[in-house]
mmCIF file of C-alpha atoms in Angstrom:
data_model
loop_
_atom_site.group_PDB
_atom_site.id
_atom_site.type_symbol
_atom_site.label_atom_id
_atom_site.label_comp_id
_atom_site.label_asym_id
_atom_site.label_seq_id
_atom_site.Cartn_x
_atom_site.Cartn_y
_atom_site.Cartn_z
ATOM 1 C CA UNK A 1 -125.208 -115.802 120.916
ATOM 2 C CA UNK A 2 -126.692 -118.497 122.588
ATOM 3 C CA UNK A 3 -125.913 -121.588 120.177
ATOM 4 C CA UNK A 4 -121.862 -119.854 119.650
ATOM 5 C CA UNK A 5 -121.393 -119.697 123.391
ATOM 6 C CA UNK A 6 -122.680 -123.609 123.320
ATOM 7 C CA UNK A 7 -120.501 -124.686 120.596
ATOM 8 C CA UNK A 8 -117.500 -123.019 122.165
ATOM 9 C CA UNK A 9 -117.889 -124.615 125.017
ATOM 10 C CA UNK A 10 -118.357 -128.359 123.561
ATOM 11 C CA UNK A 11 -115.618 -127.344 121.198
ATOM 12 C CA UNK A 12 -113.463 -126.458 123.910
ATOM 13 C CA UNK A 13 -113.609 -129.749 125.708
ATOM 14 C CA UNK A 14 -113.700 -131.751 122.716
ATOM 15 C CA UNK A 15 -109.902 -129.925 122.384
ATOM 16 C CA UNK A 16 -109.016 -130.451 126.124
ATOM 17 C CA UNK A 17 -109.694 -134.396 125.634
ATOM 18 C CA UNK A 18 -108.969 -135.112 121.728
ATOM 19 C CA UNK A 19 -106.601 -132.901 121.053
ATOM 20 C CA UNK A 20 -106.831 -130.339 117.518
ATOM 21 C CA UNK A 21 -108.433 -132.770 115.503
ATOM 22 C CA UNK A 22 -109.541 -131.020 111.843
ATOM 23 C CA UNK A 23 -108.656 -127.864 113.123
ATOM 24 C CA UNK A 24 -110.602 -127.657 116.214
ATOM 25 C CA UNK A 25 -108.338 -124.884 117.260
ATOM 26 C CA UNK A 26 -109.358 -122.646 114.465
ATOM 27 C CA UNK A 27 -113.161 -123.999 114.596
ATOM 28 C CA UNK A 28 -113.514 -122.863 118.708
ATOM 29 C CA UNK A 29 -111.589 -119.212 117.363
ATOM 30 C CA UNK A 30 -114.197 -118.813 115.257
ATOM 31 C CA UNK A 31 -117.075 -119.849 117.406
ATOM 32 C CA UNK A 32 -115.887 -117.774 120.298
ATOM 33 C CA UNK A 33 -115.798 -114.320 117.868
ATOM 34 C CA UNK A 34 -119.245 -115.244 116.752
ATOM 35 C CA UNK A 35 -120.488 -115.182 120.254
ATOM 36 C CA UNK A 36 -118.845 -111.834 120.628
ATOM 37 C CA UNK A 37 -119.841 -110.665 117.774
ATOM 38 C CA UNK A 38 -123.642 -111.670 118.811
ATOM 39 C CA UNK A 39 -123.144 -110.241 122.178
ATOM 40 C CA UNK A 40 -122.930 -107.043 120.416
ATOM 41 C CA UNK A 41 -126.168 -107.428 119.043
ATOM 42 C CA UNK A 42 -127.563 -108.395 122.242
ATOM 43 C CA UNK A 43 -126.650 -105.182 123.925
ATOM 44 C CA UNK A 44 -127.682 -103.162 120.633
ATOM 45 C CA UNK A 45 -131.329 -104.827 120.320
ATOM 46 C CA UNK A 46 -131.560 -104.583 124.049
ATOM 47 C CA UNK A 47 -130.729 -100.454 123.956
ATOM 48 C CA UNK A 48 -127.978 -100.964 126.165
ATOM 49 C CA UNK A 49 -127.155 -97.889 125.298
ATOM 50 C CA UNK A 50 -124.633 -97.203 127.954
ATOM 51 C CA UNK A 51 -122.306 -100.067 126.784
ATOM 52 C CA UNK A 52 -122.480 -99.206 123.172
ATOM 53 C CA UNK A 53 -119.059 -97.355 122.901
ATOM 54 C CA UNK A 54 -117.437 -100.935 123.898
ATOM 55 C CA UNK A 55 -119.767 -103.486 122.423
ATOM 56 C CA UNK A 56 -120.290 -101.483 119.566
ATOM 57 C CA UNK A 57 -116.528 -101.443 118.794
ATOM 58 C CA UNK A 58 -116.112 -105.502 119.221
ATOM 59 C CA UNK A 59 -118.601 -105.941 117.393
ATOM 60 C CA UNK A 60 -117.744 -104.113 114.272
ATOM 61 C CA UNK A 61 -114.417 -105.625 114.830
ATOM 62 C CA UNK A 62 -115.840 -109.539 115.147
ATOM 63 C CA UNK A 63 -118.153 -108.897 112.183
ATOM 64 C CA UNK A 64 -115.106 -108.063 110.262
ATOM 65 C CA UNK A 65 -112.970 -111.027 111.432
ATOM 66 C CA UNK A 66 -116.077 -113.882 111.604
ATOM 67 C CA UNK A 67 -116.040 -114.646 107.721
ATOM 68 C CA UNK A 68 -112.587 -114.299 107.070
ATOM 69 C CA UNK A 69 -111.765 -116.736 110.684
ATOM 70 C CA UNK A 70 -113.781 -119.232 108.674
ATOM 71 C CA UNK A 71 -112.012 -119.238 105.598
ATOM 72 C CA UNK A 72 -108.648 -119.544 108.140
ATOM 73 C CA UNK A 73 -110.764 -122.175 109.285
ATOM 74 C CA UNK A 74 -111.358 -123.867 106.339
ATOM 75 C CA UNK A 75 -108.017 -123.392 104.933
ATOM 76 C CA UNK A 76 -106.409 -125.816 107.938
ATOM 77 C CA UNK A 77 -109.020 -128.056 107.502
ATOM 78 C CA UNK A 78 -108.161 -128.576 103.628
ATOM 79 C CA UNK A 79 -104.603 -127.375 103.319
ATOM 80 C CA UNK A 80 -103.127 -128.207 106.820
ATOM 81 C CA UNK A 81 -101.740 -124.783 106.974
ATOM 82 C CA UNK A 82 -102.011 -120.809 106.445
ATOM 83 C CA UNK A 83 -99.759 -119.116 104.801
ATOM 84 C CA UNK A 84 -98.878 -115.694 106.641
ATOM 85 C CA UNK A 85 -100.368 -113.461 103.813
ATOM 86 C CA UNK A 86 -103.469 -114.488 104.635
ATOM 87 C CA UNK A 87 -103.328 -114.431 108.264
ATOM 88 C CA UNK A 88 -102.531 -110.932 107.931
ATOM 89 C CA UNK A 89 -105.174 -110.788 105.965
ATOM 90 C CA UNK A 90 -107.754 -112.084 108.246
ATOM 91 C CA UNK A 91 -106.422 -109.972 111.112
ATOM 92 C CA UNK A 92 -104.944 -106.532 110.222
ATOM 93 C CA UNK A 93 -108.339 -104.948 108.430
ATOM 94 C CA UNK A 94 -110.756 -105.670 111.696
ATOM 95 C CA UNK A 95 -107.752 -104.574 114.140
ATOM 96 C CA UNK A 96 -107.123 -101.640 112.409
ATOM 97 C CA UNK A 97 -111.193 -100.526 111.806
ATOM 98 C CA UNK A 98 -111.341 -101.329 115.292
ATOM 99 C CA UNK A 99 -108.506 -99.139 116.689
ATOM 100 C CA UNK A 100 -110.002 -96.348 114.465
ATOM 101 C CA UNK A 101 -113.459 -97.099 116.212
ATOM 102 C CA UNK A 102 -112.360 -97.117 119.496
ATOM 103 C CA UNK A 103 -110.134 -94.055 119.103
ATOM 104 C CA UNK A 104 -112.790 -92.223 117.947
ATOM 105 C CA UNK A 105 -115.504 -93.248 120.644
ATOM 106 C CA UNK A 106 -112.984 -92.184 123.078
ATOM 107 C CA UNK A 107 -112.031 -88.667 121.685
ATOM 108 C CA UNK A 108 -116.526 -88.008 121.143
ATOM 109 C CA UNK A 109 -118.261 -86.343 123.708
ATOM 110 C CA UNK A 110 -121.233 -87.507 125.421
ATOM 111 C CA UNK A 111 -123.436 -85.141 123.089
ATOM 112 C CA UNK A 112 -121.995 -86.474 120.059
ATOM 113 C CA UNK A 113 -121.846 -90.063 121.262
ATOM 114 C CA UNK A 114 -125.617 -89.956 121.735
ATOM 115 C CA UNK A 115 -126.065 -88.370 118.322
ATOM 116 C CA UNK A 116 -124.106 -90.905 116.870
ATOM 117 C CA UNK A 117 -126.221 -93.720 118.520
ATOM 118 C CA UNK A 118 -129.704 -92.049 117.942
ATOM 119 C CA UNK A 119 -129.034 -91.076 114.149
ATOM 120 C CA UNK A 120 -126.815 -93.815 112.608
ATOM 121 C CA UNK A 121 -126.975 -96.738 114.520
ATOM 122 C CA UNK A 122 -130.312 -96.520 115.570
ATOM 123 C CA UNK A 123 -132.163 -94.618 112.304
ATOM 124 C CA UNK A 124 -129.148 -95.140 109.507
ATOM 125 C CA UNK A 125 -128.809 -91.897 108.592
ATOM 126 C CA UNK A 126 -126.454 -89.383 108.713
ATOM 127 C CA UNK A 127 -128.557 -86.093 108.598
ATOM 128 C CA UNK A 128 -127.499 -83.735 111.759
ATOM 129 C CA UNK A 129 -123.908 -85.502 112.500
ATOM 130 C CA UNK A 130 -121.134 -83.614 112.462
ATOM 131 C CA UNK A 131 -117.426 -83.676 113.567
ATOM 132 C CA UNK A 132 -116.603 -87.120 115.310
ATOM 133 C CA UNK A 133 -119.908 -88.093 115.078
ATOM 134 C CA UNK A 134 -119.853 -87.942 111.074
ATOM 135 C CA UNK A 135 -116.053 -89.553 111.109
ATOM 136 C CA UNK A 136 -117.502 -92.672 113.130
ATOM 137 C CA UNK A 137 -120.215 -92.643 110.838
ATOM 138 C CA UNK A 138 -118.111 -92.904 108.419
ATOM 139 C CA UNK A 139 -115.800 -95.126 109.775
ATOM 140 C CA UNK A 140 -118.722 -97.808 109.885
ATOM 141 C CA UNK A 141 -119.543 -97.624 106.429
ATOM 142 C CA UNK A 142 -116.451 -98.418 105.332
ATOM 143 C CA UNK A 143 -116.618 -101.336 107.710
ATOM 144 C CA UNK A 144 -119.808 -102.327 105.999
ATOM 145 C CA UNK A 145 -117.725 -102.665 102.496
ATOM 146 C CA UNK A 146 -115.027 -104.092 103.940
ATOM 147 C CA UNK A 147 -117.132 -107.080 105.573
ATOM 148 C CA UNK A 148 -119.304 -107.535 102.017
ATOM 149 C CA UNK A 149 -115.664 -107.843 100.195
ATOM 150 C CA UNK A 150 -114.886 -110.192 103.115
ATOM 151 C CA UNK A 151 -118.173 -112.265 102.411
ATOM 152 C CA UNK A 152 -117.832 -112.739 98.764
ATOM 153 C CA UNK A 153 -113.872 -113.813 98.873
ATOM 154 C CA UNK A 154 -114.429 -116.144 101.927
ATOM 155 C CA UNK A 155 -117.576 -117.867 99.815
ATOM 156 C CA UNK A 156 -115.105 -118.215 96.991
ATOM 157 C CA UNK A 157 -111.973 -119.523 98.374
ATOM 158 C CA UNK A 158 -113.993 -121.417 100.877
ATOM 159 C CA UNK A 159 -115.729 -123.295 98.356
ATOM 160 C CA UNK A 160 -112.955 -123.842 95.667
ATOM 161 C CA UNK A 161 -110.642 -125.207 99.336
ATOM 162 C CA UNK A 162 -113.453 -127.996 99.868
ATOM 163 C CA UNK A 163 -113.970 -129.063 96.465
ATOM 164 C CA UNK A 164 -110.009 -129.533 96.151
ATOM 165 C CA UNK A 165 -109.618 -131.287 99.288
ATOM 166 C CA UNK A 166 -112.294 -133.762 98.761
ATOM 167 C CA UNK A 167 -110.950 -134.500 95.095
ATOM 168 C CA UNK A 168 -107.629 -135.375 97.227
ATOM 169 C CA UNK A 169 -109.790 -137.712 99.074
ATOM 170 C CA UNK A 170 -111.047 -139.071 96.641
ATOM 171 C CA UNK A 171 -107.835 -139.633 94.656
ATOM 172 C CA UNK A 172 -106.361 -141.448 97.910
ATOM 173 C CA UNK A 173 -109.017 -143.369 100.340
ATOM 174 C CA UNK A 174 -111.026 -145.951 98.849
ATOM 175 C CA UNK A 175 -113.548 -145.829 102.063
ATOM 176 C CA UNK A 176 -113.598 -142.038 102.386
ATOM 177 C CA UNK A 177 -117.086 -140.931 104.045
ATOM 178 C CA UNK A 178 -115.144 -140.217 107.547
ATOM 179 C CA UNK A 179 -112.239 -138.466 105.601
ATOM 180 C CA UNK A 180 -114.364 -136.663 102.938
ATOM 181 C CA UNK A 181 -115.894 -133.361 104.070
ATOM 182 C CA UNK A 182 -119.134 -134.906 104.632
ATOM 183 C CA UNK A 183 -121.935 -133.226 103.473
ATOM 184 C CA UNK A 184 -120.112 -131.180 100.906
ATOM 185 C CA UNK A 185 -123.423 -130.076 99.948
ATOM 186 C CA UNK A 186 -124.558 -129.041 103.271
ATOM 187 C CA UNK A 187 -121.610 -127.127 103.843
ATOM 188 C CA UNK A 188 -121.784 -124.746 100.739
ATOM 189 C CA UNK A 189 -125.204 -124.511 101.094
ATOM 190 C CA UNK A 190 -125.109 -123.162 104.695
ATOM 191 C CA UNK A 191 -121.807 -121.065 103.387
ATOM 192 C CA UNK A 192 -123.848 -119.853 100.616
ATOM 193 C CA UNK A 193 -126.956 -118.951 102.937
ATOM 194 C CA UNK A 194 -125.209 -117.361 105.906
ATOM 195 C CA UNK A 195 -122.967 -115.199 103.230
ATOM 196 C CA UNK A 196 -126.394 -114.088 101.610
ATOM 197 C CA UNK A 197 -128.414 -113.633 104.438
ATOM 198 C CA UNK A 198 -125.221 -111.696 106.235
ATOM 199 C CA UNK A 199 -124.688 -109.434 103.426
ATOM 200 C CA UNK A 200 -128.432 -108.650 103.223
ATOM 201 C CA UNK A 201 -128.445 -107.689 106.843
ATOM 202 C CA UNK A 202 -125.600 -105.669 106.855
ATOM 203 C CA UNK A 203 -126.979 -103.761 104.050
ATOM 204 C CA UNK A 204 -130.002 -102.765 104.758
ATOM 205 C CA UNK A 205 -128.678 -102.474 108.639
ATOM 206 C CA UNK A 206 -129.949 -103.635 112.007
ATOM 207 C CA UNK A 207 -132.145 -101.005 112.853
ATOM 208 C CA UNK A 208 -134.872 -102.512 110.293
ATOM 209 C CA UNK A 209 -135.837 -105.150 112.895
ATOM 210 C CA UNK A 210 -136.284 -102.761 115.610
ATOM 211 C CA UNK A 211 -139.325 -101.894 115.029
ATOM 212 C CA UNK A 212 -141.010 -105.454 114.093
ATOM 213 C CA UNK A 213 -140.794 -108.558 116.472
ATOM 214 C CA UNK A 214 -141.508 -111.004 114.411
ATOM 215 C CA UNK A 215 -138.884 -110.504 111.138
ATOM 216 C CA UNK A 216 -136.738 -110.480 114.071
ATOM 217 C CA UNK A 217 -137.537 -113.350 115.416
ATOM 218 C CA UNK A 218 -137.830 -115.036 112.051
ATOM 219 C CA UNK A 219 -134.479 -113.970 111.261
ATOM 220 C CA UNK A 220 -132.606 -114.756 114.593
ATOM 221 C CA UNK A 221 -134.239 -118.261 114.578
ATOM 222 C CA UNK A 222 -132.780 -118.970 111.162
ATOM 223 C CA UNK A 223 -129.729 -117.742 111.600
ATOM 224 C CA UNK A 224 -129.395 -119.843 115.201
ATOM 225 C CA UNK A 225 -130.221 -123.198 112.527
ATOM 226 C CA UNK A 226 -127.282 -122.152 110.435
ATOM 227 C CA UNK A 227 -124.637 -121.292 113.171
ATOM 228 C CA UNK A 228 -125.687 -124.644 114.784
ATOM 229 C CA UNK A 229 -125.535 -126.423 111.403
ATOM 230 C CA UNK A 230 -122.046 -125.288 110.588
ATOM 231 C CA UNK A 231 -120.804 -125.578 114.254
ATOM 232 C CA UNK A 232 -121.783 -129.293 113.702
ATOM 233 C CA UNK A 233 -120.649 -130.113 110.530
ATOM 234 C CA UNK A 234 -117.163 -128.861 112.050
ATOM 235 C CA UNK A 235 -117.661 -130.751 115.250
ATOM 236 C CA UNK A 236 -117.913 -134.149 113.668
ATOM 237 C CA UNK A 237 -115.588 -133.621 111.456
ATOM 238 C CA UNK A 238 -112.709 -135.495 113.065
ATOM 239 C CA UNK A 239 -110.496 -136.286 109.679
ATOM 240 C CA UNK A 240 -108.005 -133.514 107.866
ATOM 241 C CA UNK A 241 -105.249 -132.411 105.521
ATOM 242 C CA UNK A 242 -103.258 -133.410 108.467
ATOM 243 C CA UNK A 243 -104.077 -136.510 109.139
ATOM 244 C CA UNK A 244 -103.107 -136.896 104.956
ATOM 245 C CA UNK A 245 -99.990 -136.364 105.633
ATOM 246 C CA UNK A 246 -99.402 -138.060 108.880
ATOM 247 C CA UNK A 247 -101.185 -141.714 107.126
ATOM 248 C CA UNK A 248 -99.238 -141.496 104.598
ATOM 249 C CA UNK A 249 -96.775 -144.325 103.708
ATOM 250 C CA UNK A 250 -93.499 -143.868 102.376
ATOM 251 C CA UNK A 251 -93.646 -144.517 98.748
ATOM 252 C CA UNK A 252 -91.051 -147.567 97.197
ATOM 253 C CA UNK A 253 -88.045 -146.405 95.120
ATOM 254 C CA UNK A 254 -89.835 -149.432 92.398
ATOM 255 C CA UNK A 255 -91.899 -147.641 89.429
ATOM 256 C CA UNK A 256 -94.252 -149.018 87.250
ATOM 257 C CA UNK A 257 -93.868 -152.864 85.907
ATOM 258 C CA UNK A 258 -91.970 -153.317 82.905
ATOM 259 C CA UNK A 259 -95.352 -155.215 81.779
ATOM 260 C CA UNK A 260 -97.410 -151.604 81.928
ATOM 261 C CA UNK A 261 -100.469 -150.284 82.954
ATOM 262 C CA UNK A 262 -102.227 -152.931 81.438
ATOM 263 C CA UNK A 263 -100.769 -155.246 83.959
ATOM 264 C CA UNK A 264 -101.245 -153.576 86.887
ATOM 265 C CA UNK A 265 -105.037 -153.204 86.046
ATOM 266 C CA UNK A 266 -105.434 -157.105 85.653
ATOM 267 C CA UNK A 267 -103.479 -157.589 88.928
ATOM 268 C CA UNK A 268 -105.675 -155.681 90.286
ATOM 269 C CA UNK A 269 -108.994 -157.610 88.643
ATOM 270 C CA UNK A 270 -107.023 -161.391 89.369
ATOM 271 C CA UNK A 271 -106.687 -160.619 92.629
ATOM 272 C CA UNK A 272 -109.387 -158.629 93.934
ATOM 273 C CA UNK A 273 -107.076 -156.262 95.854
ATOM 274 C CA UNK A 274 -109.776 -154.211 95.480
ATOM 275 C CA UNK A 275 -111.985 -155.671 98.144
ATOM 276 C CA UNK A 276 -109.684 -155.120 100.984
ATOM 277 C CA UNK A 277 -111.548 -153.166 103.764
ATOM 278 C CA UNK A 278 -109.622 -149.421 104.704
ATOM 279 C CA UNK A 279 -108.187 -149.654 101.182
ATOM 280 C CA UNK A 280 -105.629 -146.551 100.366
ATOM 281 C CA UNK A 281 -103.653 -145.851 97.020
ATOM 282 C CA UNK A 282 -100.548 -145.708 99.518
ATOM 283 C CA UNK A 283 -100.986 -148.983 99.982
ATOM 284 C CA UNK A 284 -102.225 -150.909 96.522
ATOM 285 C CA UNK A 285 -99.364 -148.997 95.514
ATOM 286 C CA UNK A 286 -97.013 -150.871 97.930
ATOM 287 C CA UNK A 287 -98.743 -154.401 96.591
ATOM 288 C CA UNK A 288 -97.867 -153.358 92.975
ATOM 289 C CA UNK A 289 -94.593 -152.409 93.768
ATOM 290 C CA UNK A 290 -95.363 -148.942 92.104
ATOM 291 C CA UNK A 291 -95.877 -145.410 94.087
ATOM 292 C CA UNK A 292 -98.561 -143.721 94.423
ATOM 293 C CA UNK A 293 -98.065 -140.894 92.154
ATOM 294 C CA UNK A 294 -97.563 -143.253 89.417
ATOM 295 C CA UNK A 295 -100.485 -145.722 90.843
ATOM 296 C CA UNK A 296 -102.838 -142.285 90.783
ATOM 297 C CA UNK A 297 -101.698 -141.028 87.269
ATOM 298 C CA UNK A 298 -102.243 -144.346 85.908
ATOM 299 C CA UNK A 299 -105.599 -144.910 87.260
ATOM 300 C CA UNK A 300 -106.513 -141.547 85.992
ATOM 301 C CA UNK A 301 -105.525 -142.329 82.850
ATOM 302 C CA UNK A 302 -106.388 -145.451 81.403
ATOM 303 C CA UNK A 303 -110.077 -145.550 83.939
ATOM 304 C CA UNK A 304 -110.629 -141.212 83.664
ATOM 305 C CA UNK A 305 -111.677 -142.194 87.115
ATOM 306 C CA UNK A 306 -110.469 -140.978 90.843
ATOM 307 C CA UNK A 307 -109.358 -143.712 92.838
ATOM 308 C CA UNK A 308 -112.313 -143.903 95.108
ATOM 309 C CA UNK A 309 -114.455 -144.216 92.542
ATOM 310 C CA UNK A 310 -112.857 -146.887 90.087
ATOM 311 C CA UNK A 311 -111.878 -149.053 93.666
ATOM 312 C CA UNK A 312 -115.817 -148.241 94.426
ATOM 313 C CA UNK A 313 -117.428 -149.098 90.509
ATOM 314 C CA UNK A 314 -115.550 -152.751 90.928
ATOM 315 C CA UNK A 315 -116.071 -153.539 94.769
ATOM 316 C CA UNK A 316 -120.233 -152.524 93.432
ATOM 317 C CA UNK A 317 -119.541 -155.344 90.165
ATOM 318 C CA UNK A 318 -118.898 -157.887 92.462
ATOM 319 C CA UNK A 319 -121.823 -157.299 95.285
ATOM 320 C CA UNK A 320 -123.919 -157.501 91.911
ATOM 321 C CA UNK A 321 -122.121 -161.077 91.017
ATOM 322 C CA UNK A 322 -122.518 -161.889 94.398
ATOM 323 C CA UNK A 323 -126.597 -161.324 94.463
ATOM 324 C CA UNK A 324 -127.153 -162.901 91.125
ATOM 325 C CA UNK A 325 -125.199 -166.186 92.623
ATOM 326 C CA UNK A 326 -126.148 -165.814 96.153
ATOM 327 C CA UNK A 327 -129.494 -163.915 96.464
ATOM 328 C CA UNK A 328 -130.218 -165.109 100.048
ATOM 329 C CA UNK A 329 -126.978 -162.807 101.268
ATOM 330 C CA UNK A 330 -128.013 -159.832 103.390
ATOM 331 C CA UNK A 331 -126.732 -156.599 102.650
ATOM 332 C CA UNK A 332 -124.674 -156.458 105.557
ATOM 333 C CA UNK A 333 -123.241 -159.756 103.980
ATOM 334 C CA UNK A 334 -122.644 -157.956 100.851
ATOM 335 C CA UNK A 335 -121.225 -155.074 102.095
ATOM 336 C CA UNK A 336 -118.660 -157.259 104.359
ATOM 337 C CA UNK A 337 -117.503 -159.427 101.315
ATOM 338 C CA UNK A 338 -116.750 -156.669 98.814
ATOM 339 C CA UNK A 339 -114.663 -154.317 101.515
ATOM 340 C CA UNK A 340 -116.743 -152.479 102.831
ATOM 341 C CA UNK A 341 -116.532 -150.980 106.742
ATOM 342 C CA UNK A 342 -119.343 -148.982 106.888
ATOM 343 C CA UNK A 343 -123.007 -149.672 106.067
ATOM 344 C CA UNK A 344 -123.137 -146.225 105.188
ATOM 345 C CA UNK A 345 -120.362 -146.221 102.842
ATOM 346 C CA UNK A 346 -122.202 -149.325 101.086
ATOM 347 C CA UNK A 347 -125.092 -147.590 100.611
ATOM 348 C CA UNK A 348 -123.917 -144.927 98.858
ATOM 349 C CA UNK A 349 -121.753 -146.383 96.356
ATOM 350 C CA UNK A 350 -123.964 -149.067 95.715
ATOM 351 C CA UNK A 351 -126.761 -146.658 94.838
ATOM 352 C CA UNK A 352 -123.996 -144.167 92.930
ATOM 353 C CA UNK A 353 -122.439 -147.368 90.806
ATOM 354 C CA UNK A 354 -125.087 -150.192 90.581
ATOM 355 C CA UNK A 355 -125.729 -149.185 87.130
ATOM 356 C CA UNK A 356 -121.741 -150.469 85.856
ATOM 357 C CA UNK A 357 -121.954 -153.736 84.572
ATOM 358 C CA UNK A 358 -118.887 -155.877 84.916
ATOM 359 C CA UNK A 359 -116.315 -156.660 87.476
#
């Protein structure tokens, strides 16, 4: 609850100052339901047990709506928008599970409120309810299938949204570690472990870490690393499908050369137009007096390489010319000469492509 509440905060500024870079709107939504949602848990592990009718409705409302936020989440991030199916989809499940679990608290009586909280929430079982008490019961394990269907289609989409949007990167943006989702890797891992460790939890329910400190602990300190792992990866992130479409230059009526693809490449090789720094297909298009759906297709093509990576393979031939004829160069030389903005950016690609031979 702790680390959410942080990251909302520092989200929320971030918005008053920057404005809703990479969805930063959707990113503090998100953050703010998880600390709900982990406010719920406070009172529960803290047998608040007077302000479990309330908590214990936003809570199974927030657990509902904290996977499928972040695919909403995600979905700005790589698509620049939402379309309304899914928004209804994110919202109308949890809203409706939650009416039904606050209409039901309200209609129990304190006997069978205290039944409920004793038996199912606090034992998972259902022996000895009856009436409301068995209907909320009931109620919340449908929630529980509801929020595993949730986990498993968020992990999906989510994933299958990042991959896309970073092959759009890479098809556009020669220099594309600030535009890429960075860490791609960290983010589906961290995806991959919250889903797993959520669904595990909500299986085998909360009550299991009543009785032991130090699974608890265990299991609250890891989940704290991959709340404030994700809330970072999304904090840093300051590049989106929005910003795509807002770079973008208008594209020249002019197509392809009459001299071909062929040309084009060995423009491209004569004149090094590869090692300008900030590169885009947008605008090597524009210098070719092409577009850059024809630009992309033909790179594609007659390379079977993304952009990125056949601007990246020749900018990495010539740093290798450049330290055969010039070994006293520093990297930071190096990296300057062939295009190249960031040392980090260097690195990478010259580690990725220093085995292709030829300029």
């Amino acid at each position: 609850m702790a680390v959410c509440a942080f990251w909302s905060v520092a989200i929320a500024m971030n918005l008053w100052e920057q404005g809703n870079r990479a969805a930063h709107r959707q990113l503090l939504l998100w953050a703010v339901t998880a600390t709900l949602l982990y406010a719920g848990h406070f009172v529960f592990f803290n047998r608040i047990t007077s302000e479990i009718p309330a908590s214990d409705t936003i809570y199974v409302v927030c657990n509902l709506l904290v996977y499928p936020l972040y695919l909403y989440y995600i979905t700005m991030l790589t698509k620049g928008t939402v379309s309304r199916r899914q928004w209804w989809l994110t919202i109308l499940p949890p809203v409706i599970i939650g009416i039904i679990v606050a209409v039901v608290y309200a209609m129990m009586s304190q006997e069978d409120c205290r039944l409920f909280v004793d038996i199912y929430l606090y034992n998972n079982s259902m022996k000895g309810l009856l009436g409301l008490a068995m209907v909320q019961a009931v109620v919340h394990h449908l929630a529980k299938g509801l929020f595993s269907v949730g986990v498993l289609v968020v992990l999906f989409v989510g994933i299958r949204h990042i991959r896309r949007y970073n092959r759009l990167i890479d098809s556009i943006y020669a220099d594309n570690d600030d535009k890429r989702l960075y860490g791609i890797t960290t983010i589906l891992i961290l995806m991959v472990l919250t889903a797993v460790l959520s669904f595990a939890v909500n299986a085998v329910g909360r009550f299991v870490f009543l009785s032991s400190e130090i699974p608890f602990v265990l299991l609250a300190c890891f989940f704290s690393g991959l709340l404030y792992m994700l809330c970072y990866r999304g904090f840093v992130q300051h590049f989106s499908f929005t910003d795509i479409a807002r770079e973008e230059c208008e594209e020249t009526t002019e197509t392809t050369p009459q001299e071909g693809y062929s040309y084009i490449l060995q423009k491209i090789d004569d004149e090094r137009l590869y090692l300008q720094p900030g590169l885009t297909l947008a605008e090597l298009a524009q210098q070719l007096g092409t577009n850059r759906t024809m630009l992309s297709r033909m790179v594609n093509e007659e390379t079977g390489m993304p952009f990125a990576e056949f601007i990246n393979r020749k900018r990495i031939a010539y740093v290798r010319r450049l330290e055969n004829e010039h070994p006293e160069l520093r990297k930071e030389d190096l990296a300057e000469q062939a295009g190249y903005t960031s040392m980090r950016s260097f690195y990478r690609n010259y580690h990725l492509y220093n085995d292709f031979a030829g300029e």
